[in-house]
Short mmCIF file of N, CA and C in Angstrom, two decimals:
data_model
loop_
_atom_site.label_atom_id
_atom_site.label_comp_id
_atom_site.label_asym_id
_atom_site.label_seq_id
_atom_site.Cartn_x
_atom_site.Cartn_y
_atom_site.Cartn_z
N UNK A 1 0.84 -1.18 0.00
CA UNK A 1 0.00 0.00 0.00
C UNK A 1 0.89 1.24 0.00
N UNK A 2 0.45 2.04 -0.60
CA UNK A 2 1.65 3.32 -0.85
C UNK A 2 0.92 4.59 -0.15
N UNK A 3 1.66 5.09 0.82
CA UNK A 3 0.87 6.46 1.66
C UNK A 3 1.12 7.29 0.60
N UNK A 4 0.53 7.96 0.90
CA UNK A 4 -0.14 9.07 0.24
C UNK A 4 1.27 10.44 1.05
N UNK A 5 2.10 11.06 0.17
CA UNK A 5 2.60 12.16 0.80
C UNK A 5 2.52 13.67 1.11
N UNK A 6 2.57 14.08 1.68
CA UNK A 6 2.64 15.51 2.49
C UNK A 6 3.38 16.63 2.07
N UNK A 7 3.78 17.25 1.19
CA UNK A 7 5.14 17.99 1.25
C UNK A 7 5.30 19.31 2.28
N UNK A 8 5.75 19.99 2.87
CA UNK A 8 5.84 20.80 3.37
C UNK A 8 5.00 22.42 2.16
N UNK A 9 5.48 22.19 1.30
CA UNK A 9 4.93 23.24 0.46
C UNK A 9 3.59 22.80 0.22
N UNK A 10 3.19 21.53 0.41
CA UNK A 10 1.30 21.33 0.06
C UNK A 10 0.43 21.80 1.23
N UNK A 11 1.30 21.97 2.26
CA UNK A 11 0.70 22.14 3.96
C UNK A 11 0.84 23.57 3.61
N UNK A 12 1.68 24.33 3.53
CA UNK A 12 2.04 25.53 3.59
C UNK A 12 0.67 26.30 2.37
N UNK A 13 1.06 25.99 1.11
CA UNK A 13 -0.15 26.07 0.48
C UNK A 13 -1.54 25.95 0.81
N UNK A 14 -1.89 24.90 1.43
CA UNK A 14 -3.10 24.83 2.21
C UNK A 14 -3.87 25.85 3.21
N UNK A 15 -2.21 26.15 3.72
CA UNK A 15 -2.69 27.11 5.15
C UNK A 15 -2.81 28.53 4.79
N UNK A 16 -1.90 28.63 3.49
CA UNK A 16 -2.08 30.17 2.85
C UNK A 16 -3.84 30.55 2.08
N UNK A 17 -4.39 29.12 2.05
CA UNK A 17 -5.91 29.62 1.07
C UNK A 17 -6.62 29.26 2.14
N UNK A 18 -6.58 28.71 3.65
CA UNK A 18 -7.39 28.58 4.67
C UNK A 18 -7.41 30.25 5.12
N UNK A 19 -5.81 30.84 5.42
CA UNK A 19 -6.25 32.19 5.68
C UNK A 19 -6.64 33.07 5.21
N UNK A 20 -6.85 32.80 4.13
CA UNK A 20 -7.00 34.39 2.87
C UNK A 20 -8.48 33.59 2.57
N UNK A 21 -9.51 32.88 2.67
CA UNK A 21 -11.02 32.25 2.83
C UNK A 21 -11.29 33.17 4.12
N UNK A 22 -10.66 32.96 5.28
CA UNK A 22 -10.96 33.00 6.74
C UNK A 22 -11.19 34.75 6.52
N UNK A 23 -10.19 35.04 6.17
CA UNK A 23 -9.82 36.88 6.34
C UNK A 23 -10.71 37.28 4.98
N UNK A 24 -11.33 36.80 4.36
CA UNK A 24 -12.31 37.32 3.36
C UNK A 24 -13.82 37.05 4.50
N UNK A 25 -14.01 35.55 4.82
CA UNK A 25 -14.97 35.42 5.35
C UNK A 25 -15.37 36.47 6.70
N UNK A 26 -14.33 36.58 7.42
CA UNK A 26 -14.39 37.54 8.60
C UNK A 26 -14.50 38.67 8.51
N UNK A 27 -14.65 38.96 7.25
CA UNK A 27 -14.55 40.90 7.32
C UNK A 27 -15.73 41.22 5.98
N UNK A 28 -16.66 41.91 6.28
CA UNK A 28 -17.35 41.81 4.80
C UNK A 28 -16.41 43.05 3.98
N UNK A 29 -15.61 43.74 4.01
CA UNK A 29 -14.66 44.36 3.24
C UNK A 29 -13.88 43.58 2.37
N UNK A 30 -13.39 42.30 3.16
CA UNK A 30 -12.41 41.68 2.85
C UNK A 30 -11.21 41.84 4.39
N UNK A 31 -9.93 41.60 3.63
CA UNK A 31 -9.07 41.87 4.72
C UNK A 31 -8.89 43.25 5.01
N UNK A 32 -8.28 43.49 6.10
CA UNK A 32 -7.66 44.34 6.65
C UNK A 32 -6.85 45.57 6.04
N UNK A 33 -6.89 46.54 5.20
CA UNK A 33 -6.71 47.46 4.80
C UNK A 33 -4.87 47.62 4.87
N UNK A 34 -3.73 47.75 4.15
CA UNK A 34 -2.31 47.82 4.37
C UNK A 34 -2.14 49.21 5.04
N UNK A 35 -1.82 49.17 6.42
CA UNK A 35 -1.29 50.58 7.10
C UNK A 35 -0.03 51.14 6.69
N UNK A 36 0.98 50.40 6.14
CA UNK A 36 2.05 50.67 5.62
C UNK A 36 2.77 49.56 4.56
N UNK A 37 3.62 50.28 4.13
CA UNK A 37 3.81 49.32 2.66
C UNK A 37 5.58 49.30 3.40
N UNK A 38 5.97 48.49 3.88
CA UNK A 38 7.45 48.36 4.41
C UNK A 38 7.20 49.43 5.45
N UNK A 39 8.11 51.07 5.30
CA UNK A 39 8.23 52.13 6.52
C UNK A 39 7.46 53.10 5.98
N UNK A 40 6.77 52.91 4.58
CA UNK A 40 5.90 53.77 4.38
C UNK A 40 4.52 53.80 4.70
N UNK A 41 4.02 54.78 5.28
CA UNK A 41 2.31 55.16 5.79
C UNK A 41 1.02 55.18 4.52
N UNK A 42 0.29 54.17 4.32
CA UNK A 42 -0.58 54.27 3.32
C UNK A 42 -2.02 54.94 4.08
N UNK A 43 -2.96 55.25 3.31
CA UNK A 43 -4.13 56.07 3.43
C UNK A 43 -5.22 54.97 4.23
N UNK A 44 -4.40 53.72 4.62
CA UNK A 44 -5.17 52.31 5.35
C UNK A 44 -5.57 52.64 6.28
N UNK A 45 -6.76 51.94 6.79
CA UNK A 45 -7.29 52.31 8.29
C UNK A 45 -7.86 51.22 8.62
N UNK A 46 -8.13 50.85 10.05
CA UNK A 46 -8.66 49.72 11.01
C UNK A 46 -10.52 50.13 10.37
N UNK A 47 -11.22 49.35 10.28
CA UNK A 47 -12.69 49.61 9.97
C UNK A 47 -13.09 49.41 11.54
N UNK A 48 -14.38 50.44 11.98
CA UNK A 48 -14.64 50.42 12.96
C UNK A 48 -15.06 49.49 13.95
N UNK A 49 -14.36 49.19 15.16
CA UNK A 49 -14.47 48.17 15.93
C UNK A 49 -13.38 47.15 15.57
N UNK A 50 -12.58 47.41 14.93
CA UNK A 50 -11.18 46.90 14.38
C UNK A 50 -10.33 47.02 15.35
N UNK A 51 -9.40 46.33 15.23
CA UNK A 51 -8.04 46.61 16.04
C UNK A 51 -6.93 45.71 15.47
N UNK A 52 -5.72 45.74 15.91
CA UNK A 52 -4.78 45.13 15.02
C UNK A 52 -3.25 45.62 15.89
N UNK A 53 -2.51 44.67 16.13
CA UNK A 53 -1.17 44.54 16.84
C UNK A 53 -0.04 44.35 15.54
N UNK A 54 0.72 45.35 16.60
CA UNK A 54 2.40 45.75 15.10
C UNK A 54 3.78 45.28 16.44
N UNK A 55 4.55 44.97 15.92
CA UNK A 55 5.96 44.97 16.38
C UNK A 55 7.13 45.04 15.32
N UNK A 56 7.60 45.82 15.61
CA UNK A 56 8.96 46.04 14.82
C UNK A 56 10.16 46.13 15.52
N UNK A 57 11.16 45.49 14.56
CA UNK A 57 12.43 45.22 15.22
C UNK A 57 13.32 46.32 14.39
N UNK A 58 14.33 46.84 15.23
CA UNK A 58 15.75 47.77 14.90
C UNK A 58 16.66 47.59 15.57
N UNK A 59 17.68 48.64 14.99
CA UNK A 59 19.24 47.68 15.79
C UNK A 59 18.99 48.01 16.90
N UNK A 60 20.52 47.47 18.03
CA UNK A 60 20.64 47.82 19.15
C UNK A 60 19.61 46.93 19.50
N UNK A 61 19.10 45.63 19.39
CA UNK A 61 18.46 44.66 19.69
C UNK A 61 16.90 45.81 20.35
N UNK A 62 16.75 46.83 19.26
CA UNK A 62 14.91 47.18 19.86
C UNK A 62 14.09 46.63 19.46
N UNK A 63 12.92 46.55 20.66
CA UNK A 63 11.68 46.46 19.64
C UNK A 63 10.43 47.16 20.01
N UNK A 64 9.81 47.19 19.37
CA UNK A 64 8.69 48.01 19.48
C UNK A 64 7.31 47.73 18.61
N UNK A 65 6.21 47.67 20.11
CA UNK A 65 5.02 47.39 20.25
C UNK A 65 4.00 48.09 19.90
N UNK A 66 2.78 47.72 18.99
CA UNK A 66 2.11 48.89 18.85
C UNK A 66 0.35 48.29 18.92
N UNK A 67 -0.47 48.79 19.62
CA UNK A 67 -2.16 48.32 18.65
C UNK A 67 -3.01 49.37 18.58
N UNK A 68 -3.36 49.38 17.42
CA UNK A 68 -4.32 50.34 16.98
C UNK A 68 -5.70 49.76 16.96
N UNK A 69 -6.55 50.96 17.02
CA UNK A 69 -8.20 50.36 17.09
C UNK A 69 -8.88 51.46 15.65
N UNK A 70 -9.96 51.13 15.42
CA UNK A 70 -10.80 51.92 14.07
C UNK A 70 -11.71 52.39 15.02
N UNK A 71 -11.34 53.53 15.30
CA UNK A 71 -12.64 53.70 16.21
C UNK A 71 -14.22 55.00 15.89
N UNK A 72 -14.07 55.14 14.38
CA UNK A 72 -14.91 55.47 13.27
C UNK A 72 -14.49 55.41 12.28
N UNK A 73 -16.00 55.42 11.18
CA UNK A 73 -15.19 54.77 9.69
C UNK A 73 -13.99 55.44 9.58
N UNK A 74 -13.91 56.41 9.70
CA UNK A 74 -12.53 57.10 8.83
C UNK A 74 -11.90 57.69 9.84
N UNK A 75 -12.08 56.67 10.97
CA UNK A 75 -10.66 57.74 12.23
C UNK A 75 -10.06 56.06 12.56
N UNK A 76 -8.58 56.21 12.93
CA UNK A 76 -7.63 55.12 13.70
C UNK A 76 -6.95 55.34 14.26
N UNK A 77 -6.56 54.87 15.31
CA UNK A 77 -6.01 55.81 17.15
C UNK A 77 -5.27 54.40 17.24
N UNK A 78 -4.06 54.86 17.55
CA UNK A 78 -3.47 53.71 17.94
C UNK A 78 -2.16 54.31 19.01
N UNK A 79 -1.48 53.40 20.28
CA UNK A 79 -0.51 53.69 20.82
C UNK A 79 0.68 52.90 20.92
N UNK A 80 1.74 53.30 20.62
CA UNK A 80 3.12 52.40 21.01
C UNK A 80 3.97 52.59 21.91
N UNK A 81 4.78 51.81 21.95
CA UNK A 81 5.65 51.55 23.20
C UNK A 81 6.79 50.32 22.93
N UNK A 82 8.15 51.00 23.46
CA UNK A 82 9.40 50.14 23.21
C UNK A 82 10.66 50.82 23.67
N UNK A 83 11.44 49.36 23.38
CA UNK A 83 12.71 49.96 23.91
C UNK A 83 13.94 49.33 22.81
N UNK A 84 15.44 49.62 23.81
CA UNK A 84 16.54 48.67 23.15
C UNK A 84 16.86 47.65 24.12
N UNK A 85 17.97 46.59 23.47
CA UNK A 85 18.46 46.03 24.28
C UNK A 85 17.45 44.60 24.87
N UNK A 86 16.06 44.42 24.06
CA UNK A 86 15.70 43.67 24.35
C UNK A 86 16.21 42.21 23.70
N UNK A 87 16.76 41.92 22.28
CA UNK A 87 17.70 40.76 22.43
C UNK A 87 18.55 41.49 22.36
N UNK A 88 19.65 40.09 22.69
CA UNK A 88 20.96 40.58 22.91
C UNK A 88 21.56 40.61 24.54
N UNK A 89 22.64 40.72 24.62
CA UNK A 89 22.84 41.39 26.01
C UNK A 89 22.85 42.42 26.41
N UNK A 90 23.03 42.43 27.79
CA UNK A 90 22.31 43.85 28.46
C UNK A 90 20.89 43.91 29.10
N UNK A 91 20.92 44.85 30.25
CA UNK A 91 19.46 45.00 30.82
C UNK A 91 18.54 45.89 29.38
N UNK A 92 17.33 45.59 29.27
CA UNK A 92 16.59 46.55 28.52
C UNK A 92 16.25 48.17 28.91
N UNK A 93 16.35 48.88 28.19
CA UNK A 93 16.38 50.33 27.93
C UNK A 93 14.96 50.67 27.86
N UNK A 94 13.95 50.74 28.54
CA UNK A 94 12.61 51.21 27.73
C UNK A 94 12.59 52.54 27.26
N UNK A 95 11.98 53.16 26.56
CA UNK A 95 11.38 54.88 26.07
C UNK A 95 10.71 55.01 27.13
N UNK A 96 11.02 56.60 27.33
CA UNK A 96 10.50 57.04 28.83
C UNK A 96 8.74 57.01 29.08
N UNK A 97 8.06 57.00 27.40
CA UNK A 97 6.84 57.00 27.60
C UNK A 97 6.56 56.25 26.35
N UNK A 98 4.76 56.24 26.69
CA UNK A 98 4.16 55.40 25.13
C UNK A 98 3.96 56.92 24.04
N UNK A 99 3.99 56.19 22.72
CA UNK A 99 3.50 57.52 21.87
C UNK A 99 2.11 56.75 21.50
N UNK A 100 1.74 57.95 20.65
CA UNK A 100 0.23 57.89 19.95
C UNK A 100 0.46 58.28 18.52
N UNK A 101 -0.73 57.21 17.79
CA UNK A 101 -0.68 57.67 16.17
C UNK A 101 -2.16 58.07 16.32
N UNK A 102 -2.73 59.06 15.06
CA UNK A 102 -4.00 58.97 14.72
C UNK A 102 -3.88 59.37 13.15
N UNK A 103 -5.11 58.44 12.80
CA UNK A 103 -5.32 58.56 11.59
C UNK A 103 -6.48 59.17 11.14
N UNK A 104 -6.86 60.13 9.87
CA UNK A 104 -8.16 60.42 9.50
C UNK A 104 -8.47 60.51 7.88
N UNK A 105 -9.06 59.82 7.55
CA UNK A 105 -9.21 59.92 6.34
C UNK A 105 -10.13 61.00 5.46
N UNK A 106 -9.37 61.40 4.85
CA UNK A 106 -10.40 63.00 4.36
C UNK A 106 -10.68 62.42 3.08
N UNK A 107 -10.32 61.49 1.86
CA UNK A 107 -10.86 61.14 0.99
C UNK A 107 -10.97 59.54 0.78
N UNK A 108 -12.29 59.33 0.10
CA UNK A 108 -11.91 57.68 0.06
C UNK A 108 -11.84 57.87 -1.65
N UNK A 109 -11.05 56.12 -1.67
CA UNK A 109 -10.46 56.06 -2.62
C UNK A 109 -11.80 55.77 -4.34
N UNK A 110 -11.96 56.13 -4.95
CA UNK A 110 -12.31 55.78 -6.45
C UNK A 110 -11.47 55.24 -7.52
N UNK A 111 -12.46 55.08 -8.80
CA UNK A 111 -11.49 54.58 -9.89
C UNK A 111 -10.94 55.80 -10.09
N UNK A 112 -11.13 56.58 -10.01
CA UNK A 112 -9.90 57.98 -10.72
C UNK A 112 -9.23 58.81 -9.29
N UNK A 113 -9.51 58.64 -8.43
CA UNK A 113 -8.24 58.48 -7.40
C UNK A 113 -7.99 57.86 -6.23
N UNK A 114 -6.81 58.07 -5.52
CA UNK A 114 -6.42 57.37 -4.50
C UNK A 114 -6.99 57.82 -3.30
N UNK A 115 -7.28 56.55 -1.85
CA UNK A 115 -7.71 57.63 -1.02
C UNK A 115 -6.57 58.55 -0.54
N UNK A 116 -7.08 59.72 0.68
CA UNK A 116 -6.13 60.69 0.97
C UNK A 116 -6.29 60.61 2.52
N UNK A 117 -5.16 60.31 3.25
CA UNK A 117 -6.04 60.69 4.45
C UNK A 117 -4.27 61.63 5.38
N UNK A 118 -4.56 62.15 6.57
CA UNK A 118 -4.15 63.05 7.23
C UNK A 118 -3.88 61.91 8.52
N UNK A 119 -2.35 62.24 9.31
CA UNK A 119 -2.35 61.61 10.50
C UNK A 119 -1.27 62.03 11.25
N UNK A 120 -1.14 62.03 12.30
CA UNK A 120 0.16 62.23 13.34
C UNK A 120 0.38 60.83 14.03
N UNK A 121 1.99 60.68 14.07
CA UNK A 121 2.61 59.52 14.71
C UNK A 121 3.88 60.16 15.33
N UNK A 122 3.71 60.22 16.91
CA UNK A 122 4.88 60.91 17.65
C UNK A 122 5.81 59.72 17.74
N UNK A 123 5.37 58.40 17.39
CA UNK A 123 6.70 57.50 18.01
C UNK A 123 7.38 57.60 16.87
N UNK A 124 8.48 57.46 16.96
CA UNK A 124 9.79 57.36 16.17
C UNK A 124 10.39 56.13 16.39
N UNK A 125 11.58 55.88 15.30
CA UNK A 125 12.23 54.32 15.28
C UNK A 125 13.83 54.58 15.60
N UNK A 126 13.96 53.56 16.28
CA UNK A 126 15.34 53.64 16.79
C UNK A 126 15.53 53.89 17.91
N UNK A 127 16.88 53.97 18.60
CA UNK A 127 17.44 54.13 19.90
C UNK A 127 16.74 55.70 20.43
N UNK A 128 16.41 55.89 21.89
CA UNK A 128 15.96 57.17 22.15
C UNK A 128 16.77 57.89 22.78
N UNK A 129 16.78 59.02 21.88
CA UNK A 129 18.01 60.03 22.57
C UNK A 129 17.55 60.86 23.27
N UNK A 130 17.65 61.00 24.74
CA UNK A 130 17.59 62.25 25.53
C UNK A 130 17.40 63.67 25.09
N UNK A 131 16.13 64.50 25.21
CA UNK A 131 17.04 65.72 24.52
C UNK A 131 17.69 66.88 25.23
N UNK A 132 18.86 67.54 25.00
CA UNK A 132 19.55 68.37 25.89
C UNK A 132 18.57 70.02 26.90
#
């Protein structure tokens, strides 16, 4: 009798069209809107009653925590918090406080343009320098 095999890429495949079914089924939008494209900020937003967790890593072994909520169609409030020194050696360094992003969208998007939206993000990336 000959089993039947598995490959790692047929599992992997599998699990990539279970989540992208799941994240269509769960959202009548579809998925989750791209907040950033790599370090760039897109016109994306949490849909209301949304929320969504970020971590990013930089040198000096940082990292940094973030979750945002949709907390109207076209507003997204989110806060972060991090430090250095978390891998690696050494005690960890935290930032003396959390920052805040907000987002607002002043246009949505059509076939003849992109949306537009307006936002402030006080956290910054990288090691935190004291200021004099």
């Amino acid at each position: 009798m000959v089993k039947p095999r598995v490959t790692v890429s047929v599992v992997m495949r599998a699990l990539a069209v279970a989540a992208a079914v799941a994240c269509v089924w769960a959202s009548p939008a579809g998925c989750t809107q791209p907040l950033r494209i790599v370090d760039f900020p897109t016109a994306g937003l949490y849909a209301r009653g949304e929320y969504g967790f970020d971590m990013d890593l930089y040198g000096d072994g940082g990292l940094l925590f973030g979750v945002g909520v949709g907390i109207a169609r076209f507003v997204s409030f989110g806060v972060s918090y991090g430090g250095t020194r978390f891998i690696g050696s050494g005690n960890p360094h935290m930032n003396p406080r959390p920052e805040v992003n907000l987002r607002v969208r002043i246009l949505e998007e059509d076939i003849s343009m992109p949306a537009v939206a307006l936002g402030f993000d006080s956290q910054g990336y990288g090691r935190f320098f004291e200021s004099d």
